[in-house]
Amino acid sequence: MERSMHLTVNGKQTTLITDPSRSLLDVLREELHLTGTKYGCGKSECGACTVMIGDEAVRSCYEDVGDVKDRAITTIEGLSSGETLHAVQEAFLAEGALQCGYCTPGMIMRTVGLLTVDPRPSDEKIISWMNPNICRCGAYPKIMNAIRRASRLMSEVTSK
Amino acid sequence: MTAKLFLKTSSSARERAIFSPGKDGEAGDVGSIVDAAGCSQAEKGPLEARSSFQTEPKTLLGGTPVNPSAGAEGPEFDPSRRLFLQMLGAGLVITVLPDVSPGQRRSGGSGPAATVGARLQINRQGVVTVLTGKVEEGQGARAELTQAAAQELRLPVEQVRMVMADTDLVPNDGITAGSRTTPVNVPSVRKAAATARELLKGLAARAWQVDPKTLTVRDGVITQRQGGQTLSYADLARSQDLAEVFKAQIPADVTLTEVAPGDVLGRSVPRPNGRDLVTGRHQYPRDKTAPNMLYGKILRPPSYGATLLAIDLTPARALPGVRVVREGQFVGCVAPSTFRATEALKAIAKTATWKEVPAPSSQALYAHLKRNARPGRRPREHQRGSLDTGFAEATKVLTESYRVAYVQHAPMEPRSATAQWTGDKLTVWTGTDNPHRVRADLARSLGISHEQVRLIVPDMGGGFGGKHSGEAALEAVRLARAVGQPVAVQWTRTEEFTWAYFRPAALIECKAGVNAEGGLCAWDFTNINAGGSALEPPYAIPHSRARTLGSDGPLRQGAYRGLAATANNFARESFIDELAAAAGRDPLAFRRSHLNNERVRVVLEKAVKEFNWEERSQRITPELGVGLACGTEKNSVVATCAEVAIDRRRGRIKVLHVAEAFECGPIINPANLESQVQGCIAMGLGGILREAMAFDKGAILNPSFGKYQVARFEDMPTIDVHLVANHKIPAAGGGETPLIAIAPAVANAVAAATGVRIRSMPMRPELHRLRVRS
Ligand code: FES
Ligand code: FES
């Protein structure tokens, strides 16, 4: 049953009429045209669709849009400010931590979620935290490097 | 608006062509897809991405033509030319004039690039646009071809743009497959660029009335040594003369620059559109939308080969905004959202009745392959000496067979396509390795000319040999034609796991003899069903036979990264370890004494040295093993050492450390090649640890990432990649062969530690054999 609802994405509020049981991923991509968030499985098994809801990295394919309507949602498009990239985006670029790049938005958002809760994660922590996200190209070693670099970059900024 | 177009319904041979990755069954055929299908890869540059996908489609494809000059396009308007102008101009030009002189322009052809202008264009800012039919899917063609042009044109890479895989604009460089871009397309781009550079110098020489030999080029500026006069590519691009001279043919014998250390060919040039990838701005095939676009879902049979007997379409038609298309066996629902289209499809799927056909299960797979083994359509056989003589000399004979499961590519982006009719012109955005072929197949299915179909492949989310076909494109085109609006068809992961094709399973039978001196004297090797890549051993064996047999593969089989080389090398390198043990010799010494391929020897020595093999192989325990393997395929060579920890109580293994040495000639882009090697190791680990399609009664039982488990972060060992440069041969591709040695290295490590030989890819079904009661 369709309903009217407000959604706050990347700081902007939109009103839309849709079925609240639709996935957040679908709504982001098809209604808001924010196609940076990717479909990989639709079953919470790959992490390609990861976005931030509040301070938490969440798989948007598994969230009903009706359940997140009052929360602040950030997608990959909302991470950089203008032409200035977020430190995690910088780090992925600098380390060449992508091949096809399709998993990259999800990897970046999950990393943002990690560094929010643990700014200086150990390698073990990185591995277990990132494990839900698949990179079929196997860019894992460079993604690890990127996460370490992002952690350094962000702690440099905060300690300044 | 599409009334003139007639789509042939039901599965004609034409349609099968498009659904088919090219094969049917067996190995020889599969090999031909990858190895023989031609060349290359393509991609779409940042420029193109920006203009064709980020500009409002309306402004892009509507409006009057900028240049209504001759061409294959329809009379009303000329989208391809208009697009091209915008593309070359986007972000670069301030002028309102077309910034490429008219004679430089061309629309894409169906043949390879013969003239300079068909391969590259220069705009008035001196920016070069290279046109290629290759696709980018993560393997790095975009950067590599950019480097090729920059090298010969003496330009910074920032001044080179790539337009990839847009059939209206680019030459036909064939399929992106078989590691062919590096050996074939890098040289062809270099030749065009070198020709262009000389033509540009010629123009300058003419203007100054000097001998072109007195001119030098640097950063796109031509300088005359004595007079100190300069002309830039940008200056020359303003003249009509450039258009004229770019009509020149590219001579076959162009002299290419000798690549020197520090040159752009050889540098770790990053992905040119990397910024668009980390910001989510790049639009993959699945992200492409068109005005008034609808989403389509296709009815799938419950099992392979099932026929639709009856279906009630009314429950879908009752839903608001839903339209149902039925053309024979083809049934689809179209709606304003995926959600609604899926809902509609579910509603009618419940009413469908099917006639199913019997099919073998994965449990019985190898018995089935064996029972149906027969000479394939394209058999391969290599024979040396006489097997009878060889086995007569043997003091020990071993006979074993190895099994390799069906696996899937599982690229992160499942198949998708967006189809848009504008008058009688069709534009399709999709993810395929074979843009010109899919365009031709679509045209044939529709009964229209090739020129009426424009197929565009935006840089796509992975392929690994799994996207040689155009299934989603045909589905989207059929639905768009039926409803008279643009339609996107986006496969789910379940559809991808079920209806895409698979790497063929293999049963490999090996028999070999060792003589009294501990040398291999006889070798008989038969690959059933998977194909002939890397079939021959890189070892000196006086009497040998290596051959392929076909079979009746129960799943739809096709190309794959590394293809049968993975299966053949797994069996061979595992068997070599078994033979070494039978001969009472160390696996490294045994290989050293038989290797007859110097390049393999070099990488093997490199890998064992970096891994510290001699020492670590002395410290093997029942819980910790090391193994090695080597191999060659597609003119490149690889050797891998692996350390594996074994949990004997629970029957589990964990790969801790991998050192891999790889050589594919001179290295064009070290960082990209390193990524390819790392990626191959990750993919190879999935294959040796867990990946296997499970199926029964014509249905896939594990069509999800939860059940079909690819390698994840937790599976990653420490990986040391050692790239070996070899300047004695031309550069070969590096995206496949690094995959072929990891599986046997892991299996050998497990056997070395435990004495248990697992002859199966993946190992998981047999890991229980490692368990011991403590
Ligand atoms: S698409 Fe959401 S986890 Fe895979
Ligand atoms: S870069 Fe291709 S899936 Fe990660």
Coordinates of N, CA, C and O in Angstrom, one line a residue, chain A residues 5-150:
Chain A
M5 N 5.7 9.8 2.3 CA 6.7 9.8 3.4 C 7.8 10.8 3.1 O 8.1 11.2 2.0
H6 N 8.5 11.2 4.2 CA 9.6 12.1 4.0 C 10.9 11.3 4.2 O 11.0 10.4 5.0
L7 N 11.9 11.6 3.4 CA 13.1 10.9 3.5 C 14.2 12.0 3.5 O 14.2 12.9 2.7
T8 N 15.2 11.8 4.4 CA 16.3 12.8 4.4 C 17.6 12.1 3.9 O 18.1 11.2 4.6
V9 N 18.0 12.5 2.7 CA 19.1 11.8 2.1 C 20.2 12.9 1.8 O 19.9 13.9 1.1
N10 N 21.4 12.7 2.3 CA 22.5 13.6 2.0 C 22.1 15.1 2.4 O 22.4 16.0 1.7
G11 N 21.4 15.2 3.5 CA 21.0 16.5 4.1 C 19.8 17.1 3.4 O 19.4 18.2 3.8
K12 N 19.3 16.4 2.4 CA 18.1 17.0 1.7 C 16.9 16.2 2.0 O 16.9 15.0 2.0
Q13 N 15.8 16.9 2.3 CA 14.5 16.2 2.6 C 13.7 16.1 1.3 O 13.6 17.1 0.6
T14 N 13.2 14.9 1.1 CA 12.3 14.8 -0.1 C 11.0 14.1 0.4 O 11.0 13.3 1.4
T15 N 10.0 14.4 -0.3 CA 8.7 13.7 0.0 C 8.4 12.8 -1.2 O 8.5 13.2 -2.3
L16 N 8.0 11.6 -0.9 CA 7.6 10.7 -2.0 C 6.5 9.8 -1.6 O 6.3 9.6 -0.4
I17 N 5.8 9.3 -2.6 CA 4.7 8.4 -2.3 C 5.2 7.0 -2.8 O 5.5 6.9 -4.0
T18 N 5.3 6.1 -1.9 CA 5.7 4.8 -2.3 C 5.3 3.8 -1.3 O 4.8 4.1 -0.2
D19 N 5.5 2.5 -1.6 CA 5.2 1.5 -0.7 C 6.2 1.4 0.4 O 7.4 1.2 0.1
P20 N 5.9 1.4 1.6 CA 6.9 1.4 2.7 C 7.7 0.1 2.8 O 8.7 0.1 3.4
S21 N 7.2 -0.9 2.2 CA 7.9 -2.2 2.2 C 9.0 -2.3 1.1 O 9.7 -3.3 1.0
R22 N 9.0 -1.3 0.3 CA 10.1 -1.2 -0.8 C 11.4 -1.1 -0.1 O 11.5 -0.4 0.9
S23 N 12.5 -1.6 -0.7 CA 13.8 -1.5 -0.1 C 14.3 -0.1 -0.3 O 14.0 0.6 -1.2
L24 N 15.1 0.4 0.7 CA 15.7 1.7 0.6 C 16.6 1.8 -0.6 O 16.6 2.8 -1.3
L25 N 17.3 0.7 -0.9 CA 18.1 0.7 -2.1 C 17.3 1.0 -3.4 O 17.7 1.9 -4.2
D26 N 16.2 0.4 -3.6 CA 15.4 0.6 -4.7 C 14.9 2.1 -4.8 O 14.9 2.7 -5.9
V27 N 14.6 2.6 -3.7 CA 14.1 4.0 -3.6 C 15.2 4.9 -3.9 O 15.0 5.9 -4.7
L28 N 16.4 4.7 -3.4 CA 17.5 5.6 -3.7 C 17.8 5.6 -5.2 O 18.0 6.6 -5.8
R29 N 17.8 4.4 -5.7 CA 18.2 4.3 -7.1 C 17.2 4.8 -8.1 O 17.4 5.5 -9.1
E30 N 15.9 4.3 -7.9 CA 14.9 4.5 -8.9 C 14.1 5.7 -8.7 O 13.6 6.3 -9.6
E31 N 13.9 6.2 -7.4 CA 13.1 7.4 -7.2 C 14.0 8.6 -7.1 O 13.7 9.7 -7.6
L32 N 15.1 8.5 -6.3 CA 16.0 9.7 -6.1 C 17.1 9.7 -7.1 O 17.9 10.7 -7.1
H33 N 17.3 8.7 -8.0 CA 18.3 8.6 -9.0 C 19.7 8.7 -8.4 O 20.6 9.3 -9.0
L34 N 19.9 8.2 -7.2 CA 21.2 8.2 -6.6 C 21.7 6.8 -6.9 O 21.6 5.9 -6.1
T35 N 22.3 6.7 -8.1 CA 22.7 5.3 -8.5 C 24.1 5.0 -8.1 O 24.6 3.9 -8.4
G36 N 24.8 5.8 -7.3 CA 26.1 5.5 -6.7 C 26.0 4.3 -5.8 O 26.9 3.5 -5.6
T37 N 24.8 4.1 -5.2 CA 24.6 2.9 -4.3 C 24.2 1.7 -5.2 O 23.3 1.8 -6.0
K38 N 24.9 0.6 -5.0 CA 24.8 -0.5 -6.0 C 24.0 -1.6 -5.5 O 24.0 -2.0 -4.3
Y39 N 23.4 -2.3 -6.4 CA 22.8 -3.6 -6.2 C 23.8 -4.7 -6.5 O 24.4 -4.7 -7.5
G40 N 24.0 -5.6 -5.5 CA 24.8 -6.8 -5.8 C 24.1 -8.1 -5.5 O 24.4 -9.1 -6.2
C41 N 23.2 -8.1 -4.6 CA 22.5 -9.3 -4.3 C 21.1 -9.2 -3.8 O 20.3 -10.1 -3.9
G42 N 20.8 -8.0 -3.2 CA 19.4 -7.8 -2.7 C 19.1 -8.6 -1.4 O 17.9 -8.6 -1.0
K43 N 20.1 -9.3 -0.8 CA 19.8 -10.2 0.3 C 20.7 -10.0 1.5 O 20.9 -10.9 2.2
S44 N 21.3 -8.8 1.5 CA 22.2 -8.5 2.6 C 23.5 -9.4 2.7 O 24.0 -9.7 3.7
E45 N 23.9 -9.9 1.5 CA 25.0 -10.9 1.4 C 26.3 -10.4 0.8 O 27.2 -11.1 0.6
C46 N 26.3 -9.1 0.3 CA 27.5 -8.7 -0.4 C 27.9 -7.3 -0.1 O 29.1 -6.9 -0.3
G47 N 27.1 -6.4 0.5 CA 27.5 -5.1 1.0 C 27.6 -4.0 -0.1 O 28.0 -2.9 0.2
A48 N 27.3 -4.4 -1.4 CA 27.4 -3.4 -2.4 C 26.5 -2.2 -2.2 O 26.8 -1.1 -2.7
C49 N 25.5 -2.4 -1.4 CA 24.4 -1.3 -1.3 C 24.6 -0.5 0.0 O 23.7 0.2 0.4
T50 N 25.8 -0.6 0.7 CA 25.9 0.0 2.0 C 25.8 1.5 1.9 O 26.4 2.1 1.1
V51 N 25.0 2.0 2.9 CA 24.9 3.5 3.1 C 25.0 3.7 4.6 O 25.1 2.8 5.4
M52 N 25.2 5.0 5.0 CA 25.2 5.3 6.4 C 23.7 5.8 6.7 O 23.1 6.6 6.1
I53 N 23.3 5.2 7.9 CA 22.0 5.7 8.4 C 22.4 6.2 9.8 O 22.8 5.4 10.7
G54 N 22.4 7.5 10.0 CA 23.0 8.1 11.2 C 24.5 7.8 11.2 O 25.1 8.0 10.2
D55 N 25.0 7.2 12.2 CA 26.4 6.8 12.3 C 26.7 5.4 12.0 O 27.8 4.9 12.2
E56 N 25.7 4.7 11.4 CA 25.8 3.3 11.2 C 25.9 2.9 9.7 O 25.1 3.4 9.0
A57 N 26.8 2.0 9.4 CA 26.8 1.5 8.0 C 25.8 0.4 7.9 O 25.8 -0.6 8.7
V58 N 24.9 0.5 6.9 CA 23.7 -0.3 6.8 C 23.6 -0.8 5.4 O 23.8 -0.1 4.4
R59 N 23.1 -2.0 5.2 CA 22.9 -2.6 3.9 C 21.5 -2.1 3.4 O 20.5 -2.7 3.9
S60 N 21.4 -1.2 2.4 CA 20.2 -0.6 2.1 C 19.2 -1.5 1.4 O 18.0 -1.2 1.3
C61 N 19.7 -2.6 0.8 CA 18.8 -3.6 0.2 C 17.9 -4.3 1.2 O 16.9 -4.9 0.8
Y62 N 18.3 -4.2 2.4 CA 17.6 -5.0 3.5 C 16.8 -4.1 4.4 O 16.4 -4.6 5.5
E63 N 16.7 -2.8 4.1 CA 16.0 -1.9 4.9 C 14.7 -1.5 4.2 O 14.8 -1.1 3.0
D64 N 13.6 -1.7 4.8 CA 12.4 -1.2 4.2 C 12.4 0.3 4.3 O 12.7 0.9 5.4
V65 N 12.0 1.0 3.3 CA 12.1 2.4 3.3 C 11.2 3.0 4.4 O 11.6 4.0 5.0
G66 N 10.1 2.4 4.6 CA 9.2 2.8 5.7 C 9.9 2.9 7.1 O 9.4 3.7 7.9
D67 N 10.9 2.1 7.3 CA 11.5 2.0 8.6 C 12.6 3.1 8.8 O 13.1 3.2 9.9
V68 N 13.0 3.7 7.7 CA 14.1 4.6 7.8 C 13.7 6.1 7.5 O 14.6 6.9 7.3
K69 N 12.4 6.3 7.4 CA 12.0 7.6 6.9 C 12.3 8.8 7.8 O 12.4 9.9 7.3
D70 N 12.6 8.5 9.1 CA 12.9 9.7 9.9 C 14.4 9.8 10.2 O 14.8 10.5 11.1
R71 N 15.2 9.0 9.5 CA 16.6 9.0 9.9 C 17.4 9.7 8.8 O 17.0 9.9 7.7
A72 N 18.6 10.1 9.2 CA 19.5 10.8 8.3 C 20.3 9.8 7.5 O 21.1 9.0 8.1
I73 N 20.1 9.8 6.2 CA 20.7 8.8 5.3 C 21.8 9.5 4.5 O 21.6 10.6 4.0
T74 N 23.0 8.9 4.5 CA 24.1 9.4 3.7 C 24.5 8.3 2.7 O 24.8 7.2 3.0
T75 N 24.5 8.7 1.4 CA 25.0 7.8 0.4 C 26.4 8.3 -0.1 O 26.8 9.3 0.3
I76 N 26.9 7.5 -1.0 CA 28.3 7.8 -1.5 C 28.3 9.2 -2.2 O 29.3 10.0 -2.1
E77 N 27.1 9.6 -2.8 CA 27.1 10.9 -3.4 C 27.2 12.0 -2.4 O 27.5 13.2 -2.7
G78 N 26.8 11.7 -1.1 CA 26.8 12.8 -0.1 C 28.1 12.8 0.7 O 28.2 13.6 1.7
L79 N 29.0 12.0 0.4 CA 30.2 11.9 1.2 C 31.2 13.0 1.0 O 31.8 13.6 1.9
S80 N 31.4 13.3 -0.3 CA 32.4 14.4 -0.6 C 31.6 15.7 -0.4 O 30.4 15.8 -0.6
S81 N 32.4 16.8 -0.1 CA 31.7 18.1 -0.1 C 32.3 18.9 -1.3 O 33.4 19.2 -1.4
G82 N 31.4 19.1 -2.3 CA 31.8 19.7 -3.5 C 32.9 18.9 -4.2 O 32.7 17.6 -4.3
E83 N 34.0 19.5 -4.6 CA 35.0 18.7 -5.2 C 36.0 18.1 -4.2 O 36.9 17.4 -4.6
T84 N 35.8 18.4 -2.9 CA 36.7 17.9 -1.9 C 36.2 16.5 -1.5 O 35.1 16.3 -1.0
L85 N 37.1 15.5 -1.7 CA 36.7 14.1 -1.4 C 36.8 13.9 0.1 O 37.6 14.6 0.8
H86 N 36.0 13.0 0.6 CA 36.2 12.5 1.9 C 37.5 11.7 2.0 O 38.0 11.2 1.1
A87 N 38.1 11.7 3.3 CA 39.4 11.1 3.4 C 39.3 9.6 3.0 O 40.3 9.1 2.4
V88 N 38.2 8.9 3.2 CA 38.2 7.5 2.8 C 38.2 7.4 1.2 O 38.9 6.5 0.7
Q89 N 37.5 8.3 0.6 CA 37.6 8.3 -0.9 C 39.0 8.6 -1.4 O 39.5 8.0 -2.3
E90 N 39.6 9.6 -0.8 CA 41.0 9.9 -1.1 C 41.9 8.7 -1.0 O 42.7 8.4 -1.8
A91 N 41.7 8.0 0.1 CA 42.5 6.8 0.4 C 42.3 5.7 -0.6 O 43.3 5.1 -1.1
F92 N 41.1 5.5 -1.0 CA 40.8 4.5 -2.0 C 41.5 4.8 -3.4 O 42.0 4.0 -4.1
L93 N 41.4 6.1 -3.7 CA 42.0 6.6 -4.9 C 43.5 6.4 -4.9 O 44.2 5.9 -5.8
A94 N 44.1 6.9 -3.7 CA 45.6 6.9 -3.6 C 46.1 5.5 -3.6 O 47.2 5.3 -4.2
E95 N 45.4 4.5 -3.1 CA 45.9 3.2 -3.0 C 45.5 2.4 -4.3 O 45.9 1.2 -4.4
G96 N 44.8 3.0 -5.2 CA 44.3 2.2 -6.3 C 43.5 1.0 -5.9 O 43.6 -0.1 -6.4
A97 N 42.6 1.2 -4.9 CA 41.9 0.1 -4.2 C 40.7 -0.3 -4.9 O 39.6 -0.5 -4.3
L98 N 40.7 -0.3 -6.2 CA 39.5 -0.7 -7.0 C 40.0 -1.3 -8.4 O 41.0 -0.9 -8.9
Q99 N 39.2 -2.2 -8.9 CA 39.4 -2.6 -10.2 C 38.2 -2.2 -11.1 O 38.2 -1.2 -11.7
C100 N 37.1 -3.0 -11.0 CA 35.9 -2.5 -11.7 C 35.2 -1.4 -11.0 O 34.5 -0.6 -11.6
G101 N 35.4 -1.3 -9.7 CA 34.9 -0.2 -8.9 C 33.4 -0.4 -8.5 O 32.9 0.5 -7.8
Y102 N 32.8 -1.5 -8.8 CA 31.4 -1.6 -8.6 C 31.1 -1.8 -7.1 O 30.1 -1.4 -6.5
C103 N 32.1 -2.5 -6.4 CA 31.9 -2.7 -4.9 C 32.4 -1.5 -4.2 O 32.1 -1.4 -3.0
T104 N 33.0 -0.5 -4.8 CA 33.7 0.5 -4.2 C 32.8 1.4 -3.3 O 33.2 1.7 -2.2
P105 N 31.7 1.9 -3.8 CA 30.8 2.7 -3.0 C 30.5 2.0 -1.6 O 30.6 2.6 -0.6
G106 N 30.1 0.8 -1.8 CA 29.8 0.0 -0.5 C 31.0 -0.2 0.4 O 30.9 -0.1 1.6
M107 N 32.1 -0.4 -0.2 CA 33.4 -0.6 0.6 C 33.7 0.7 1.3 O 34.0 0.8 2.5
I108 N 33.5 1.8 0.6 CA 33.9 3.1 1.2 C 32.9 3.4 2.3 O 33.3 3.9 3.4
M109 N 31.6 3.2 2.1 CA 30.6 3.5 3.1 C 30.8 2.6 4.4 O 30.7 3.1 5.5
R110 N 31.2 1.4 4.1 CA 31.4 0.5 5.3 C 32.7 0.9 6.1 O 32.7 0.8 7.3
T111 N 33.7 1.4 5.3 CA 34.9 1.9 6.0 C 34.5 3.2 6.8 O 35.0 3.3 7.9
V112 N 33.7 4.0 6.3 CA 33.3 5.2 7.0 C 32.6 4.7 8.3 O 32.9 5.3 9.4
G113 N 31.8 3.7 8.2 CA 31.1 3.2 9.4 C 32.1 2.7 10.4 O 32.0 2.9 11.6
L114 N 33.1 2.0 9.9 CA 34.2 1.4 10.8 C 34.9 2.5 11.5 O 35.1 2.5 12.7
L115 N 35.4 3.5 10.7 CA 36.2 4.5 11.4 C 35.5 5.4 12.3 O 36.0 6.1 13.1
T116 N 34.1 5.4 12.1 CA 33.3 6.1 13.1 C 33.3 5.5 14.4 O 33.4 6.2 15.5
V117 N 33.3 4.2 14.4 CA 33.3 3.5 15.8 C 34.7 3.2 16.3 O 34.9 3.1 17.4
D118 N 35.6 3.1 15.3 CA 37.0 2.7 15.7 C 38.0 3.4 14.8 O 38.3 2.9 13.8
P119 N 38.4 4.6 15.2 CA 39.3 5.4 14.3 C 40.6 4.7 14.0 O 41.2 5.0 13.0
R120 N 41.1 3.9 14.9 CA 42.4 3.2 14.7 C 42.3 1.7 14.7 O 42.8 1.1 15.6
P121 N 41.6 1.1 13.8 CA 41.3 -0.3 13.9 C 42.5 -1.2 13.6 O 43.4 -0.8 12.8
S122 N 42.6 -2.3 14.3 CA 43.7 -3.3 14.0 C 43.3 -4.0 12.7 O 42.2 -3.9 12.2
D123 N 44.3 -4.6 12.1 CA 44.0 -5.4 10.9 C 42.9 -6.4 11.1 O 42.1 -6.7 10.3
E124 N 43.0 -7.1 12.3 CA 41.9 -8.1 12.6 C 40.6 -7.5 12.6 O 39.6 -8.0 12.1
K125 N 40.5 -6.3 13.2 CA 39.2 -5.6 13.3 C 38.7 -5.2 11.9 O 37.6 -5.4 11.5
I126 N 39.7 -4.7 11.0 CA 39.3 -4.3 9.7 C 38.7 -5.6 8.9 O 37.7 -5.5 8.3
I127 N 39.4 -6.7 9.1 CA 39.0 -7.9 8.3 C 37.6 -8.3 8.8 O 36.7 -8.6 7.9
S128 N 37.4 -8.4 10.1 CA 36.1 -8.9 10.5 C 35.0 -7.9 10.2 O 33.9 -8.3 9.8
W129 N 35.3 -6.6 10.3 CA 34.3 -5.6 10.0 C 33.9 -5.6 8.5 O 32.7 -5.4 8.2
M130 N 34.9 -5.7 7.7 CA 34.7 -5.6 6.2 C 34.2 -6.9 5.6 O 33.7 -6.9 4.5
N131 N 34.2 -8.0 6.4 CA 33.9 -9.3 5.8 C 32.6 -9.4 5.1 O 32.4 -10.1 4.1
P132 N 31.5 -8.7 5.5 CA 30.3 -8.8 4.8 C 30.3 -8.2 3.4 O 29.4 -8.5 2.6
N133 N 31.3 -7.4 3.0 CA 31.4 -6.8 1.7 C 32.3 -7.6 0.8 O 33.4 -7.9 1.1
I134 N 31.7 -8.0 -0.4 CA 32.5 -8.8 -1.4 C 33.1 -7.9 -2.4 O 32.4 -7.0 -2.9
C135 N 34.3 -8.1 -2.8 CA 34.9 -7.6 -4.0 C 35.3 -8.8 -4.9 O 36.2 -9.5 -4.6
R136 N 34.5 -9.0 -5.9 CA 34.8 -10.1 -6.8 C 36.0 -9.9 -7.6 O 36.7 -10.9 -8.0
C137 N 36.4 -8.7 -7.8 CA 37.7 -8.4 -8.5 C 38.9 -8.8 -7.6 O 40.0 -8.9 -8.1
G138 N 38.6 -9.0 -6.3 CA 39.7 -9.3 -5.4 C 40.7 -8.2 -5.1 O 41.9 -8.4 -5.0
A139 N 40.2 -7.0 -5.0 CA 41.0 -5.9 -4.7 C 41.3 -5.8 -3.2 O 41.8 -4.8 -2.7
Y140 N 41.0 -6.9 -2.4 CA 41.1 -6.9 -1.0 C 42.4 -6.3 -0.4 O 42.4 -5.5 0.5
P141 N 43.6 -6.8 -0.9 CA 44.8 -6.3 -0.3 C 44.9 -4.7 -0.4 O 45.3 -4.1 0.5
K142 N 44.5 -4.2 -1.6 CA 44.6 -2.7 -1.7 C 43.5 -2.0 -0.9 O 43.7 -0.9 -0.5
I143 N 42.4 -2.7 -0.8 CA 41.3 -2.1 0.1 C 41.8 -2.0 1.5 O 41.6 -1.0 2.2
M144 N 42.5 -3.1 2.0 CA 43.1 -3.0 3.3 C 44.0 -1.8 3.4 O 44.0 -1.1 4.4
N145 N 44.9 -1.7 2.4 CA 45.8 -0.5 2.5 C 45.1 0.8 2.6 O 45.5 1.7 3.3
A146 N 44.0 0.9 1.8 CA 43.2 2.1 1.7 C 42.6 2.4 3.1 O 42.6 3.6 3.5
I147 N 42.1 1.4 3.8 CA 41.5 1.6 5.1 C 42.5 2.0 6.1 O 42.3 3.0 6.9
R148 N 43.7 1.4 6.0 CA 44.8 1.8 6.9 C 45.1 3.3 6.7 O 45.3 4.1 7.6
R149 N 45.2 3.6 5.4 CA 45.6 5.0 5.0 C 44.5 6.0 5.5 O 44.8 7.1 6.0
A150 N 43.3 5.6 5.3 CA 42.2 6.5 5.7 C 42.2 6.7 7.2 O 42.0 7.9 7.6

